[in-house]
């Protein structure tokens, strides 16, 4: 030990001897120019003029609210004017009391530090705030090392000289106020908080301008050791450090003894919340947006996680909040009904309502836990089974709040498979702006997005697309059809024909208009219209209305069973009716700016004429029928008072999927509800129908939107078609001017069809 100490002292003396021989100016010049590659390079003049720490990119709502950030290090810069005087004073008395008097190098502090090194007595560091900023910005201690760095003591001295050089250059380029702000913006404060703005928000839910002496002392005290002095994780050590900092504030006359004692005796008063992609508004939307933005940034030469982009979205934070509240209120209640419905039985059943054997055994093979075990143990089935059944502590989701429990992988799968899921989206049909996006019931525990990522059979919500094709090809909403069986030939299949059944299980033989048939979701009449216009025509119209998912041109498409689609696609299609036949692809980003506020890209809607204005208006008239004559009659009366609404419910076979899409003059919104597996459902169709599962979400959302006058959405009437209609929509007049025998195909109706 004594020998090592002697070597250290001799090496240090040798260093100072060399400095004396060469002279300080010569050494500085050699380091600055990296003579003989001994010292390592320095940042360029351009880098010094534009110090650029990695900055979080921010997602901003259309009403100016921050929805979330994308970052590697969570950092949002502030200017000097955004810092409280208490914070500035606390920083200076702690880190650099002579900051305003030196030009980057404090010779007095440096001398004290050197003496401390030589005598092994700590006398305080010699680095000024500007020198620390140099290290924070340019990592002088860890990058650009020359060959002399293999000697630790010499390497330390070179690093210090580099900091001196950079500090002087920074002082020449920036004001003292700018340097203080830059310093506070580059510091790590713990809990993934980089920069004073994020730290103030994380620990105290405040802006930097609002920090008092007590809060400032806690944050400044954590600068050098953000983990050790983290007030959330190590409160006792943090409080002790706060005392030390507050004493300096008192020592230099910024507060009197009475105030010092008062502040020092206070407990740590935190309002602690770490920013997370699982917390706050629009969690599913933020993930979907991120996937798009990563690709956009790569194509345009930006780094989403470091370049401090400002991404302005079409989401309205108030409407997003109402959508999430509507989902929470509706799904909490529905889950209770679902749990009571199944009681102690398993909800995964086949078409005959029998429990599917080995359901969990098959499902667990699709989990990441199972795949990881197979990768580790390969063919050792006993080991895999052991770990899948081994209990471990975990926190699980519930509608009443998180629960700490002990579960195995099997237990966890069994628990989570029983939850019903949902997706909800709301859109302005004239701009294409998506106003609200709820991709599921809880992003932390269920990552899968059910707005755009998930696709399911749309059931009867697809029927308006069938009727759009019919009306655009000359049919009237008042066209009469008999509720009778319709048979489709299916060559080469067993059975060779298909006869769609009504949800009631019977055919009435009644003649009804196609408007009433769509409103009451009479399958036989939709099938009749499909038989007339053909599946290929319907697929063509679906594409015109923005459906990009694959649809098979088969007869069952008339009931929404010819392909899976997303709620995102269906909302876009229905918006075409309100927008006078012009389809606008739903979008969620309006513009992107760089960190300096320069617009990089302004996004414009992708639109095309899908159907003519007359057809669009007639389809609104058709959709109004659901509210007047169909399942929409159960909507809250106040929604319908002095207000025109259109809607369509949808329920797939066995009620695996429940849908509801509603349109007003200003908004098109819709919800899907179901299990993540189609086999997880209610036993009977009535309980799982869209009117019971999805409609309540839409209803609650619209009530909240109309109640908020600041949003500007008012009740009213659909805009009339500017072009004369080719047909009357008063069905009594239609019948007076039409011979029923010219329209009704009585040949398809036989007496025993209604038995």
PDB file of N, CA and C in Angstrom, residues 26 78 80 90-91 93 121 195 221 257 262 283 321 339 353 366 377 392 397 408 422 445 506 625 739:
ATOM      1  N   UNK A  26       1.696  25.940 -23.580  1.00  0.00           N
ATOM      2  CA  UNK A  26       2.114  24.910 -24.539  1.00  0.00           C
ATOM      3  C   UNK A  26       1.300  23.639 -24.379  1.00  0.00           C
ATOM      4  N   UNK A  78     -35.595  23.735 -21.182  1.00  0.00           N
ATOM      5  CA  UNK A  78     -36.251  24.986 -20.799  1.00  0.00           C
ATOM      6  C   UNK A  78     -35.245  26.112 -20.933  1.00  0.00           C
ATOM      7  N   UNK A  80     -33.704  29.968 -19.501  1.00  0.00           N
ATOM      8  CA  UNK A  80     -33.389  30.549 -18.189  1.00  0.00           C
ATOM      9  C   UNK A  80     -34.620  31.213 -17.571  1.00  0.00           C
ATOM     10  N   UNK A  90     -29.990  28.044  -5.346  1.00  0.00           N
ATOM     11  CA  UNK A  90     -29.610  26.770  -4.737  1.00  0.00           C
ATOM     12  C   UNK A  90     -28.509  26.090  -5.532  1.00  0.00           C
ATOM     13  N   UNK A  91     -28.608  26.146  -6.847  1.00  0.00           N
ATOM     14  CA  UNK A  91     -27.580  25.541  -7.690  1.00  0.00           C
ATOM     15  C   UNK A  91     -26.229  26.230  -7.497  1.00  0.00           C
ATOM     16  N   UNK A  93     -24.989  28.100  -4.953  1.00  0.00           N
ATOM     17  CA  UNK A  93     -24.320  27.930  -3.654  1.00  0.00           C
ATOM     18  C   UNK A  93     -23.844  26.491  -3.463  1.00  0.00           C
ATOM     19  N   UNK A 121      -6.850  14.808   1.235  1.00  0.00           N
ATOM     20  CA  UNK A 121      -7.918  15.374   2.072  1.00  0.00           C
ATOM     21  C   UNK A 121      -8.907  16.067   1.151  1.00  0.00           C
ATOM     22  N   UNK A 195     -32.804  16.479 -17.333  1.00  0.00           N
ATOM     23  CA  UNK A 195     -33.217  17.866 -17.494  1.00  0.00           C
ATOM     24  C   UNK A 195     -34.177  18.279 -16.399  1.00  0.00           C
ATOM     25  N   UNK A 221     -29.437  18.503  -4.887  1.00  0.00           N
ATOM     26  CA  UNK A 221     -28.690  17.546  -4.082  1.00  0.00           C
ATOM     27  C   UNK A 221     -28.483  16.218  -4.763  1.00  0.00           C
ATOM     28  N   UNK A 257     -31.993  31.881   9.535  1.00  0.00           N
ATOM     29  CA  UNK A 257     -31.938  30.637  10.303  1.00  0.00           C
ATOM     30  C   UNK A 257     -33.331  30.074  10.575  1.00  0.00           C
ATOM     31  N   UNK A 262     -37.151  25.749   9.547  1.00  0.00           N
ATOM     32  CA  UNK A 262     -38.505  25.384   9.125  1.00  0.00           C
ATOM     33  C   UNK A 262     -38.479  24.442   7.928  1.00  0.00           C
ATOM     34  N   UNK A 283     -52.828   5.932 -24.425  1.00  0.00           N
ATOM     35  CA  UNK A 283     -51.681   5.020 -24.376  1.00  0.00           C
ATOM     36  C   UNK A 283     -51.598   4.135 -25.622  1.00  0.00           C
ATOM     37  N   UNK A 321     -60.253  11.811 -23.394  1.00  0.00           N
ATOM     38  CA  UNK A 321     -60.599  11.538 -21.993  1.00  0.00           C
ATOM     39  C   UNK A 321     -62.020  10.986 -21.898  1.00  0.00           C
ATOM     40  N   UNK A 339     -68.790 -12.155 -16.114  1.00  0.00           N
ATOM     41  CA  UNK A 339     -68.320 -13.044 -15.048  1.00  0.00           C
ATOM     42  C   UNK A 339     -69.478 -13.763 -14.365  1.00  0.00           C
ATOM     43  N   UNK A 353     -71.717 -24.510 -27.899  1.00  0.00           N
ATOM     44  CA  UNK A 353     -71.637 -24.050 -26.504  1.00  0.00           C
ATOM     45  C   UNK A 353     -71.000 -25.067 -25.560  1.00  0.00           C
ATOM     46  N   UNK A 366     -48.610 -20.280 -27.379  1.00  0.00           N
ATOM     47  CA  UNK A 366     -48.431 -19.059 -28.167  1.00  0.00           C
ATOM     48  C   UNK A 366     -47.843 -17.919 -27.337  1.00  0.00           C
ATOM     49  N   UNK A 377     -35.088 -25.217 -22.617  1.00  0.00           N
ATOM     50  CA  UNK A 377     -35.115 -26.637 -22.228  1.00  0.00           C
ATOM     51  C   UNK A 377     -35.402 -27.582 -23.391  1.00  0.00           C
ATOM     52  N   UNK A 392     -45.305 -17.513  -8.780  1.00  0.00           N
ATOM     53  CA  UNK A 392     -44.399 -16.388  -8.562  1.00  0.00           C
ATOM     54  C   UNK A 392     -45.227 -15.135  -8.288  1.00  0.00           C
ATOM     55  N   UNK A 397     -53.991  -7.028 -13.369  1.00  0.00           N
ATOM     56  CA  UNK A 397     -55.032  -6.031 -13.625  1.00  0.00           C
ATOM     57  C   UNK A 397     -56.373  -6.498 -13.079  1.00  0.00           C
ATOM     58  N   UNK A 408     -48.999 -18.722 -11.325  1.00  0.00           N
ATOM     59  CA  UNK A 408     -48.129 -19.392 -12.289  1.00  0.00           C
ATOM     60  C   UNK A 408     -48.466 -18.847 -13.678  1.00  0.00           C
ATOM     61  N   UNK A 422     -62.011  -4.335 -26.143  1.00  0.00           N
ATOM     62  CA  UNK A 422     -62.768  -3.362 -26.933  1.00  0.00           C
ATOM     63  C   UNK A 422     -61.828  -2.485 -27.740  1.00  0.00           C
ATOM     64  N   UNK A 445     -51.427  -3.943 -19.389  1.00  0.00           N
ATOM     65  CA  UNK A 445     -51.621  -5.390 -19.293  1.00  0.00           C
ATOM     66  C   UNK A 445     -52.099  -6.025 -20.598  1.00  0.00           C
ATOM     67  N   UNK A 506     -86.642 -17.127 -37.827  1.00  0.00           N
ATOM     68  CA  UNK A 506     -87.835 -17.341 -38.648  1.00  0.00           C
ATOM     69  C   UNK A 506     -87.952 -16.258 -39.719  1.00  0.00           C
ATOM     70  N   UNK A 625     -82.679   5.246 -40.035  1.00  0.00           N
ATOM     71  CA  UNK A 625     -83.708   4.253 -39.762  1.00  0.00           C
ATOM     72  C   UNK A 625     -83.391   3.398 -38.552  1.00  0.00           C
ATOM     73  N   UNK A 739     -95.676   0.471 -58.912  1.00  0.00           N
ATOM     74  CA  UNK A 739     -96.456  -0.752 -58.920  1.00  0.00           C
ATOM     75  C   UNK A 739     -95.656  -1.829 -58.194  1.00  0.00           C
TER      76      UNK A 739
END
